[in-house]
XYZ file of N, CA, C and O in Angstrom:
752
model
N -72.010 8.497 32.640
C -73.335 8.167 32.621
C -74.565 8.613 33.089
O -74.479 9.161 34.331
N -74.982 9.391 32.608
C -76.180 10.328 32.594
C -77.341 9.603 33.926
O -77.487 8.429 33.252
N -77.794 10.344 34.925
C -78.639 9.713 35.641
C -80.178 9.444 35.038
O -80.847 9.268 35.622
N -80.154 10.067 33.969
C -81.437 10.004 32.856
C -81.849 8.496 32.594
O -81.210 8.136 31.515
N -82.931 7.785 33.104
C -83.259 6.265 32.654
C -83.732 6.596 31.191
O -84.010 5.272 30.892
N -84.555 7.169 30.826
C -84.817 7.276 29.641
C -83.798 7.606 28.159
O -84.164 7.000 27.362
N -82.374 8.190 28.929
C -81.301 7.960 27.791
C -80.880 6.739 27.125
O -80.455 6.016 28.533
N -80.700 6.657 26.604
C -79.793 5.308 25.803
C -78.806 5.135 26.049
O -77.757 6.283 25.891
N -77.946 3.866 26.545
C -76.685 4.102 26.908
C -75.906 3.927 25.615
O -74.866 4.373 25.579
N -76.572 3.612 24.569
C -75.812 3.619 22.987
C -75.619 5.073 22.507
O -74.906 5.440 21.586
N -76.248 6.053 23.240
C -76.214 7.571 22.754
C -74.639 7.889 23.422
O -74.128 9.228 23.645
N -73.841 7.103 24.347
C -73.093 7.292 25.230
C -71.545 7.124 24.449
O -71.840 5.911 23.808
N -70.510 7.598 24.600
C -69.185 7.033 24.140
C -68.882 6.229 25.032
O -68.715 6.634 26.320
N -68.747 5.186 24.797
C -68.382 4.022 25.738
C -67.088 3.721 25.980
O -66.700 3.780 27.213
N -66.018 4.121 25.062
C -64.442 4.027 24.999
C -64.630 5.145 25.066
O -63.819 6.208 24.494
N -63.773 5.744 26.702
C -63.277 7.165 26.682
C -61.942 7.538 25.868
O -61.220 6.475 25.230
N -61.674 8.507 25.788
C -60.998 9.409 25.057
C -59.255 8.934 25.957
O -59.364 9.159 26.968
N -58.439 8.428 25.102
C -57.103 8.601 26.244
C -56.154 8.872 25.143
O -56.299 8.940 23.900
N -54.598 8.821 25.814
C -53.690 9.039 24.982
C -53.171 8.428 23.730
O -52.732 8.471 22.872
N -53.852 7.177 23.749
C -53.592 6.533 22.466
C -54.624 6.720 21.293
O -54.294 6.448 20.024
N -55.373 8.057 21.343
C -56.365 8.548 20.575
C -55.571 9.271 19.882
O -54.555 9.912 20.046
N -55.723 9.475 18.048
C -55.330 10.346 17.461
C -56.199 11.896 18.162
O -57.299 11.727 17.546
N -55.498 12.584 18.382
C -56.037 13.931 18.655
C -55.247 15.457 18.225
O -54.365 15.083 18.164
N -56.103 16.278 17.712
C -55.608 17.331 17.688
C -56.530 18.245 18.785
O -57.640 18.586 18.814
N -55.634 19.677 19.271
C -56.161 20.362 20.214
C -55.411 20.070 21.641
O -55.169 18.916 21.590
N -55.590 20.881 22.446
C -55.324 20.514 23.833
C -56.041 19.305 24.371
O -57.448 19.368 24.392
N -55.226 18.797 25.233
C -56.365 17.669 26.236
C -57.307 18.168 26.919
O -58.069 17.616 27.763
N -56.715 19.240 27.510
C -57.786 19.972 28.805
C -58.516 20.916 28.111
O -59.347 21.667 28.763
N -58.854 20.883 26.687
C -59.834 21.786 26.275
C -61.391 21.312 26.525
O -61.654 20.398 27.169
N -62.221 22.122 26.841
C -63.561 21.810 27.526
C -64.607 21.180 26.354
O -65.416 20.672 27.188
N -64.169 21.338 25.273
C -64.999 19.981 24.426
C -64.410 18.976 23.684
O -63.342 19.568 22.975
N -64.574 17.792 23.484
C -64.003 17.067 22.751
C -65.180 16.583 21.972
O -66.153 15.966 22.467
N -64.468 16.327 20.583
C -65.243 15.917 19.370
C -64.674 15.057 19.112
O -63.584 14.856 18.085
N -65.192 13.666 18.963
C -65.219 12.135 18.433
C -65.510 11.962 17.072
O -66.862 12.134 16.826
N -64.806 11.787 16.116
C -65.686 11.057 14.853
C -64.982 9.927 14.249
O -63.801 9.536 14.726
N -66.281 9.156 14.356
C -65.861 7.272 13.450
C -65.838 7.762 12.567
O -67.169 8.374 11.875
N -65.023 7.417 11.509
C -65.162 7.872 10.409
C -64.249 6.701 9.443
O -63.779 5.839 9.779
N -64.982 6.615 8.131
C -64.110 5.953 7.000
C -63.651 6.580 5.864
O -64.299 7.823 5.374
N -62.640 6.755 5.605
C -61.572 7.250 4.365
C -62.324 7.193 3.118
O -62.367 8.072 2.552
N -63.001 6.353 2.796
C -63.781 6.102 1.419
C -65.307 6.470 1.656
O -65.959 6.702 0.370
N -65.675 6.825 2.981
C -67.011 7.256 2.788
C -67.024 8.729 2.361
O -66.924 9.671 2.972
N -68.242 8.800 1.077
C -68.444 10.131 0.665
C -68.785 11.042 1.931
O -68.460 12.427 1.439
N -69.773 10.558 2.609
C -70.299 11.969 3.607
C -69.149 12.096 4.490
O -69.200 13.408 5.024
N -68.333 11.278 5.242
C -67.037 11.646 5.603
C -66.404 12.795 5.293
O -65.926 13.601 5.481
N -66.198 12.437 3.526
C -65.393 13.215 2.936
C -66.222 14.743 3.046
O -65.320 15.802 2.764
N -67.585 14.845 2.822
C -67.754 16.188 3.049
C -67.661 16.846 4.330
O -67.975 17.990 4.215
N -67.643 15.905 5.374
C -67.608 16.103 6.711
C -66.302 17.176 7.153
O -66.064 17.782 8.049
N -65.218 16.297 6.398
C -63.786 16.850 6.744
C -63.836 18.430 6.617
O -63.045 18.718 7.041
N -64.173 18.863 5.517
C -64.157 20.460 5.824
C -64.608 20.898 6.647
O -63.917 22.326 7.088
N -65.476 20.755 6.793
C -66.250 21.450 8.061
C -66.000 21.270 9.481
O -66.041 21.849 10.222
N -65.363 19.742 9.445
C -64.364 19.575 10.692
C -63.339 20.877 10.996
O -63.082 21.206 12.033
N -62.511 20.965 9.801
C -61.652 21.585 9.669
C -61.845 23.087 10.029
O -61.401 23.888 10.780
N -63.149 23.720 9.470
C -63.995 24.754 9.909
C -64.563 24.810 11.521
O -63.902 26.013 11.822
N -64.791 23.836 11.983
C -65.314 23.664 13.462
C -63.764 23.800 14.309
O -63.860 24.907 14.997
N -62.687 23.069 13.699
C -61.380 23.377 14.819
C -61.153 24.823 14.755
O -60.710 25.164 15.578
N -61.171 25.293 13.522
C -60.627 26.832 13.438
C -61.595 27.550 14.238
O -61.009 28.847 15.283
N -62.607 27.574 13.953
C -63.657 28.405 14.967
C -63.587 28.537 16.464
O -63.341 29.198 16.984
N -63.540 27.360 16.991
C -63.136 26.865 18.522
C -61.974 26.950 18.900
O -61.686 26.772 20.090
N -60.875 26.873 17.811
C -59.320 26.956 18.340
C -58.883 26.024 19.536
O -59.328 24.718 19.798
N -58.445 26.251 20.734
C -57.881 26.075 21.881
C -58.959 25.146 22.721
O -58.735 24.440 23.741
N -60.378 25.545 22.769
C -61.424 25.248 23.155
C -62.048 24.082 22.602
O -63.003 23.299 23.319
N -61.600 23.511 21.569
C -61.976 21.927 20.956
C -61.106 21.043 21.067
O -59.780 21.747 20.279
N -60.749 19.852 20.939
C -60.067 18.880 20.819
C -60.883 17.695 20.105
O -62.146 17.654 20.185
N -60.056 17.381 18.833
C -60.889 16.869 17.885
C -60.378 15.436 17.919
O -58.929 15.084 17.948
N -61.002 14.189 17.927
C -60.439 12.865 18.032
C -61.011 12.006 16.870
O -61.912 12.003 16.279
N -59.889 11.405 15.883
C -60.971 10.706 15.055
C -60.194 8.941 15.424
O -59.339 8.634 15.693
N -61.155 8.284 14.835
C -61.258 6.932 14.980
C -61.832 6.335 14.111
O -63.115 6.724 13.446
N -61.259 5.439 13.570
C -61.403 4.477 12.011
C -62.680 3.604 12.553
O -62.797 2.933 13.504
N -63.486 3.678 11.582
C -64.406 2.903 11.745
C -64.769 2.705 10.082
O -65.656 2.777 9.192
N -64.067 1.717 9.717
C -64.407 1.330 7.867
C -65.214 0.429 7.930
O -65.423 -0.761 8.405
N -66.335 0.886 6.809
C -67.220 0.166 6.280
C -66.937 -1.212 5.358
O -67.375 -0.575 4.100
N -66.081 -2.108 5.737
C -65.499 -2.830 4.586
C -66.349 -3.747 3.843
O -66.351 -4.029 2.632
N -67.923 -3.524 3.890
C -68.949 -4.261 3.507
C -69.617 -3.376 2.217
O -69.605 -4.075 1.429
N -68.893 -2.104 2.353
C -69.181 -1.618 1.129
C -68.286 -0.280 0.415
O -68.681 0.218 -0.645
N -67.087 -0.644 1.205
C -66.254 0.383 0.813
C -65.181 -0.724 0.550
O -64.122 -0.776 1.594
N -64.205 -0.697 -0.509
C -63.507 -1.656 -0.751
C -61.968 -1.400 -0.199
O -61.113 -2.099 -0.066
N -61.921 0.303 -0.401
C -60.843 0.554 0.234
C -60.390 0.799 1.638
O -59.515 1.786 1.629
N -61.812 0.985 2.489
C -61.571 1.493 3.478
C -60.523 0.794 4.358
O -59.936 1.743 5.167
N -60.292 -0.136 4.548
C -59.688 -0.768 5.918
C -58.234 -0.775 5.417
O -57.385 -0.180 6.064
N -57.715 -0.493 4.073
C -56.535 -0.455 3.341
C -56.155 1.098 3.813
O -54.991 1.263 4.305
N -56.891 1.965 3.855
C -56.840 3.416 3.847
C -56.372 3.762 5.441
O -55.519 4.382 5.706
N -57.355 3.129 6.170
C -57.438 3.278 7.750
C -55.832 2.484 8.195
O -55.268 3.304 8.486
N -55.699 1.496 7.519
C -54.253 0.996 7.630
C -53.292 1.781 7.323
O -51.950 2.003 7.959
N -53.393 2.470 6.260
C -52.532 3.102 5.575
C -52.323 4.747 6.782
O -50.961 5.109 7.117
N -53.360 5.182 7.437
C -53.368 6.082 8.120
C -52.719 5.878 9.441
O -51.882 6.739 9.966
N -52.661 4.786 9.978
C -52.213 4.068 11.374
C -51.169 4.221 11.055
O -49.916 4.052 12.004
N -50.155 3.539 9.839
C -48.970 3.444 9.576
C -47.989 4.344 9.764
O -47.110 4.612 10.085
N -48.949 5.566 9.232
C -48.219 6.903 9.191
C -48.220 7.277 10.593
O -46.897 7.893 11.258
N -49.121 6.935 11.373
C -49.031 7.246 12.752
C -48.089 6.809 13.543
O -47.897 7.204 14.271
N -48.003 5.240 12.880
C -46.704 5.035 13.605
C -45.359 5.552 13.618
O -44.401 5.302 14.054
N -45.418 6.592 12.616
C -44.484 7.289 12.514
C -44.327 8.742 13.144
O -43.412 9.507 13.121
N -45.499 8.884 13.956
C -45.418 10.137 14.546
C -47.232 11.036 14.407
O -47.661 10.093 13.179
N -47.433 11.302 15.555
C -48.818 11.767 15.482
C -49.404 12.912 14.184
O -50.291 13.261 13.525
N -48.105 13.421 14.008
C -48.596 14.710 13.014
C -48.126 13.923 11.479
O -49.057 14.466 10.798
N -47.789 12.870 11.503
C -47.923 12.226 10.075
C -49.078 11.177 10.092
O -49.676 11.642 8.788
N -49.437 11.034 11.102
C -50.995 10.284 10.950
C -51.885 11.627 10.413
O -52.622 11.454 9.541
N -51.995 12.299 11.323
C -52.741 13.933 10.158
C -52.747 14.075 9.273
O -53.549 14.442 8.265
N -51.573 14.210 8.724
C -51.146 14.568 7.224
C -51.441 13.703 6.602
O -52.143 13.915 5.309
N -51.443 12.297 6.972
C -52.200 11.426 6.069
C -53.605 10.981 5.909
O -54.241 11.188 4.986
N -53.968 11.355 7.215
C -55.430 11.212 7.347
C -56.184 12.587 6.060
O -57.025 12.207 5.293
N -55.707 13.769 6.152
C -55.784 14.880 5.466
C -55.716 14.323 3.731
O -56.623 14.143 3.049
N -54.264 14.220 3.485
C -54.237 13.637 2.002
C -55.573 12.204 1.760
O -55.914 12.496 0.628
N -55.924 11.309 2.415
C -56.774 10.462 2.142
C -57.997 10.822 2.197
O -59.059 10.602 1.059
N -58.853 11.777 2.895
C -59.853 12.852 2.639
C -59.663 13.505 1.403
O -60.842 13.676 0.794
N -58.362 14.229 1.194
C -58.726 15.453 -0.132
C -58.457 14.072 -1.543
O -58.185 14.921 -2.392
N -58.090 12.991 -1.225
C -57.890 12.008 -2.756
C -58.801 10.503 -2.048
O -58.430 9.558 -2.679
N -60.109 11.031 -1.845
C -60.749 9.974 -2.098
C -61.130 9.059 -2.901
O -61.423 7.816 -3.064
N -60.870 9.707 -4.384
C -61.091 8.946 -5.549
C -59.942 8.047 -5.873
O -59.613 7.110 -7.057
N -58.631 8.033 -4.968
C -57.311 7.250 -5.616
C -57.339 6.729 -4.256
O -56.031 7.355 -3.261
N -57.758 5.645 -3.384
C -57.727 4.584 -2.278
C -56.970 3.578 -2.423
O -56.773 2.894 -1.600
N -56.339 3.289 -4.009
C -55.807 2.159 -3.940
C -54.598 1.674 -3.460
O -53.887 2.619 -2.877
N -53.860 0.639 -3.096
C -52.580 0.395 -2.683
C -51.552 1.413 -2.638
O -50.729 2.024 -2.467
N -51.496 1.570 -4.531
C -50.331 1.893 -4.903
C -50.241 3.358 -4.943
O -49.115 4.203 -4.425
N -51.572 4.150 -4.368
C -51.899 5.726 -4.475
C -51.784 5.594 -3.021
O -50.682 6.556 -2.416
N -51.583 4.789 -1.962
C -51.776 4.827 -0.401
C -49.785 4.923 -0.387
O -49.408 6.108 0.570
N -49.018 3.982 -0.838
C -47.843 4.112 -0.852
C -47.308 5.222 -1.577
O -46.307 5.746 -0.760
N -47.816 6.091 -2.636
C -47.014 7.111 -3.037
C -47.638 8.411 -1.994
O -46.540 9.096 -2.057
N -48.730 8.142 -1.167
C -48.794 9.444 -0.475
C -47.962 9.263 0.804
O -47.644 10.295 1.144
N -47.434 8.211 1.238
C -46.360 7.729 2.170
C -45.047 8.655 1.510
O -44.499 9.193 2.303
N -44.735 8.707 0.363
C -43.495 8.781 -0.414
C -43.689 10.465 -0.384
O -42.741 11.392 -0.058
N -44.707 10.918 -0.385
C -45.117 12.438 -0.799
C -45.170 12.814 0.658
O -44.498 14.189 0.626
N -45.330 12.203 1.554
C -45.277 12.984 3.032
C -43.842 12.934 3.239
O -43.508 13.345 4.557
N -43.171 12.011 3.225
C -41.368 12.090 3.513
C -41.358 10.721 4.620
O -40.494 11.034 5.357
N -42.612 9.873 4.425
C -42.236 8.984 5.725
C -41.197 7.924 5.554
O -40.424 7.910 4.087
N -40.563 7.448 6.452
C -39.865 6.394 6.077
C -40.584 5.368 5.180
O -41.171 4.537 6.160
N -40.097 5.295 3.979
C -40.321 4.366 2.893
C -40.648 2.999 3.225
O -41.801 2.203 3.115
N -39.520 2.476 3.767
C -39.433 0.937 4.196
C -39.923 0.572 5.057
O -40.892 -0.257 5.224
N -40.337 1.466 6.221
C -40.713 1.055 7.328
C -42.411 1.065 7.260
O -43.371 0.435 7.496
N -42.974 2.520 6.487
C -44.370 2.250 6.156
C -44.911 0.901 5.079
O -45.593 0.521 5.787
N -43.777 0.634 4.279
C -44.489 -0.718 3.446
C -44.307 -1.578 4.237
O -45.096 -2.444 4.001
N -43.416 -1.670 5.339
C -43.501 -2.961 6.024
C -44.686 -3.313 6.735
O -45.401 -4.061 6.830
N -44.723 -2.296 7.711
C -45.893 -2.199 8.579
C -47.467 -2.085 7.786
O -48.272 -3.080 8.123
N -47.434 -1.641 6.582
C -48.683 -1.782 5.725
C -48.687 -3.118 5.128
O -49.960 -3.795 5.391
N -47.432 -3.706 4.890
C -47.815 -5.170 3.798
C -48.322 -6.138 5.290
O -49.004 -7.297 5.207
N -47.775 -6.109 6.550
C -47.706 -6.831 7.853
C -49.402 -6.571 7.930
O -49.507 -7.296 9.325
N -50.165 -5.489 7.957
C -51.052 -5.226 8.352
C -50.794 -5.179 9.792
O -51.975 -5.567 10.979
N -49.738 -4.002 10.405
C -49.402 -4.019 11.692
C -50.673 -3.166 12.801
O -50.736 -3.305 13.844
N -51.426 -2.418 12.248
C -52.277 -1.741 12.708
C -53.813 -2.290 12.820
O -54.760 -1.381 12.979
N -53.725 -3.723 11.621
C -55.323 -3.990 11.519
C -55.906 -4.097 13.023
O -56.949 -3.901 13.154
N -54.975 -4.718 14.246
C -55.734 -4.934 15.689
C -56.400 -3.573 15.512
O -57.187 -3.469 16.671
N -55.580 -2.619 15.880
C -56.037 -1.160 16.523
C -57.139 -0.679 15.718
O -58.335 -0.093 16.549
N -57.576 -0.810 14.561
C -58.426 -0.503 13.848
C -59.267 -1.391 14.086
O -60.825 -0.826 14.272
N -59.442 -2.260 14.210
C -60.331 -3.335 14.962
C -60.942 -3.008 16.349
O -62.165 -2.924 16.556
N -60.168 -2.662 16.924
C -60.574 -2.068 18.529
C -61.538 -0.830 18.290
O -62.427 -0.788 19.198
N -60.946 0.194 17.584
C -61.720 1.295 17.031
C -63.146 1.142 16.760
O -64.223 1.504 17.264
N -63.246 0.107 15.600
C -64.562 -0.121 15.154
C -65.676 -0.737 16.122
O -66.429 -0.657 16.251
N -64.501 -1.884 17.107
C -65.520 -2.672 17.860
C -66.288 -1.538 19.265
O -67.205 -1.656 19.659
N -65.062 -0.785 19.389
C -65.350 -0.005 20.646
C -66.633 1.377 19.780
O -67.401 1.801 20.928
N -66.453 1.847 18.502
C -68.071 2.080 17.823
C -68.778 1.513 18.207
O -70.177 2.345 18.237
N -68.843 0.184 17.309
C -69.850 -0.612 17.646
C -70.750 -0.716 18.919
O -71.883 -0.532 19.050
N -70.301 -0.781 20.015
C -70.316 -0.575 21.528
C -71.450 0.462 21.710
O -71.915 0.497 22.129
N -70.735 1.421 21.079
C -71.100 2.987 21.237
C -72.160 3.339 20.407
O -73.020 5.306 20.673
N -72.933 2.458 19.663
C -73.744 2.722 18.736
C -73.673 3.143 17.395
O -74.466 3.452 16.712
N -72.586 3.378 16.969
C -71.837 3.567 15.591
C -72.511 2.738 14.705
O -72.261 1.399 14.892
N -73.322 3.028 13.635
C -73.848 2.155 12.661
C -73.661 2.815 11.458
O -73.877 2.630 10.277
N -73.143 3.939 11.142
C -72.816 4.479 9.911
C -71.592 5.613 10.304
O -71.360 5.697 11.232
N -71.212 6.295 8.966
C -70.095 7.379 9.223
C -70.906 8.343 8.575
O -70.884 8.192 7.405
N -70.022 9.429 8.877
C -69.877 9.659 10.243
C -70.402 9.809 11.332
O -71.866 9.949 11.082
N -69.800 9.636 12.322
C -70.678 9.475 13.664
C -70.092 10.218 14.736
O -68.448 10.258 14.802
N -70.531 11.069 15.297
C -69.648 12.363 16.084
C -70.259 12.162 17.373
O -71.413 11.841 17.730
N -69.697 12.483 18.714
C -69.362 12.469 19.951
C -68.919 13.996 20.271
O -67.893 14.207 20.246
N -69.894 14.680 21.106
C -69.462 15.761 21.515
C -69.516 15.476 23.154
O -70.417 15.400 24.087
N -68.432 15.914 23.700
C -68.057 15.476 25.478
C -68.775 13.969 25.758
O -69.698 13.923 26.746
N -68.320 12.914 24.851
C -68.933 11.757 24.820
C -70.606 11.358 24.800
O -71.053 10.373 24.730
N -71.383 12.684 24.530
C -72.747 12.265 23.744
C -73.028 12.382 22.627
O -72.463 13.322 21.782
N -73.907 11.241 21.640
C -73.835 11.101 20.622
C -74.376 12.229 19.937
O -75.424 12.943 20.532
N -73.877 12.766 18.858
C -74.509 14.129 18.263
C -75.144 13.720 17.039
O -74.364 12.909 15.918
N -76.446 13.685 17.027
C -77.241 13.121 16.092
C -78.105 14.336 15.071
O -78.554 13.909 14.305
N -77.587 15.277 15.466
C -78.247 16.565 14.577
C -77.100 16.590 13.129
O -76.549 15.756 13.103
N -77.443 17.481 12.223
C -77.017 17.818 10.921
C -75.147 17.874 11.159
O -75.216 18.827 12.206
N -74.488 17.222 10.393
C -73.010 17.935 10.514
C -72.586 18.855 9.728
O -71.560 19.011 9.292
N -73.768 19.643 9.158
C -73.381 21.173 8.359
C -73.023 21.977 9.145
O -73.198 21.740 10.685
N -72.123 23.172 9.063
C -71.285 23.822 9.957
C -72.412 24.554 10.849
O -72.142 24.502 12.314
N -73.377 25.092 10.782
C -74.210 25.493 11.839
C -74.667 24.576 13.037
O -74.522 25.266 14.314
N -75.464 23.803 12.682
C -75.973 22.976 13.768
C -74.552 22.254 14.548
O -74.752 22.658 15.880
N -73.805 21.955 14.122
C -72.324 21.228 14.383
C -72.193 22.585 15.583
O -71.818 22.357 16.780
N -71.654 23.575 14.746
C -71.317 24.721 15.655
C -72.006 25.044 16.870
O -71.647 25.273 18.012
N -73.377 25.359 16.838
C -74.221 25.359 17.804
C -74.304 24.729 18.959
O -74.478 24.831 19.992
N -74.307 23.173 18.417
C -74.565 22.037 19.584
C -72.902 22.087 20.397
O -72.820 21.926 21.578
N -71.639 22.351 19.655
C -70.565 22.507 20.223
C -70.369 23.963 20.607
O -69.839 23.588 22.330
N -70.977 25.235 20.779
C -71.265 26.143 21.437
C -72.062 26.385 22.324
O -71.549 26.292 23.754
N -73.086 25.192 22.691
C -73.709 24.861 23.791
C -73.180 24.128 25.046
O -73.586 24.503 25.950
N -72.335 23.565 24.439
C -71.915 22.372 25.711
C -70.294 23.124 25.817
O -70.429 23.381 27.313
N -69.753 24.162 25.266
C -69.133 24.979 25.759
C -69.543 25.898 26.725
O -68.799 26.071 27.812
N -70.571 26.303 26.368
C -71.210 27.418 27.659
C -71.723 26.848 28.728
O -71.568 27.632 29.644
N -72.059 25.569 28.588
C -72.515 24.682 29.808
C -71.465 23.915 30.505
O -71.562 23.887 31.981
N -70.141 24.356 30.105
C -68.795 23.678 30.725
C -68.263 24.831 31.528
O -67.431 24.627 32.458
N -68.780 25.752 31.262
C -68.124 27.035 31.755
C -68.729 27.801 33.260
O -69.754 27.480 33.666
């Protein structure tokens, strides 16, 4: 926590990144970008390719973390999409990211039948996926991420944190890259 008494506690990431998080990039990367996202959110869908660009731009200097923040009151399919991603993740980290990408690339088809089809397309253990999905095996994990986000001041998606500090600037490529670059330079 910053020593600045004028800084709001909700501008800080309350739940630190751990090995339980879905992450891409080296754990010792000097910059960690955390996104709280919703697979049905159109803004998250627009941010998705921008994050891919930022990951490519910064390479091993950036660790990207995704946490679920399904806005179920406005997005009918958000919770089940998050559960599908987590059920895929139950079969491996690579499987989580493959499902994550498919969900953002197919935001217009997030009904249960489509989610099961995506699992089959990815070659997941279909029986295990269906069982985990039907039993809501990852509902508690998603709820914990949502609560952690709310405690950190997340009230919409996407919400980003760079090295634990909430990023409230534009998430278009140039401003986000500039903010990451600034943090990267200050860490060296």
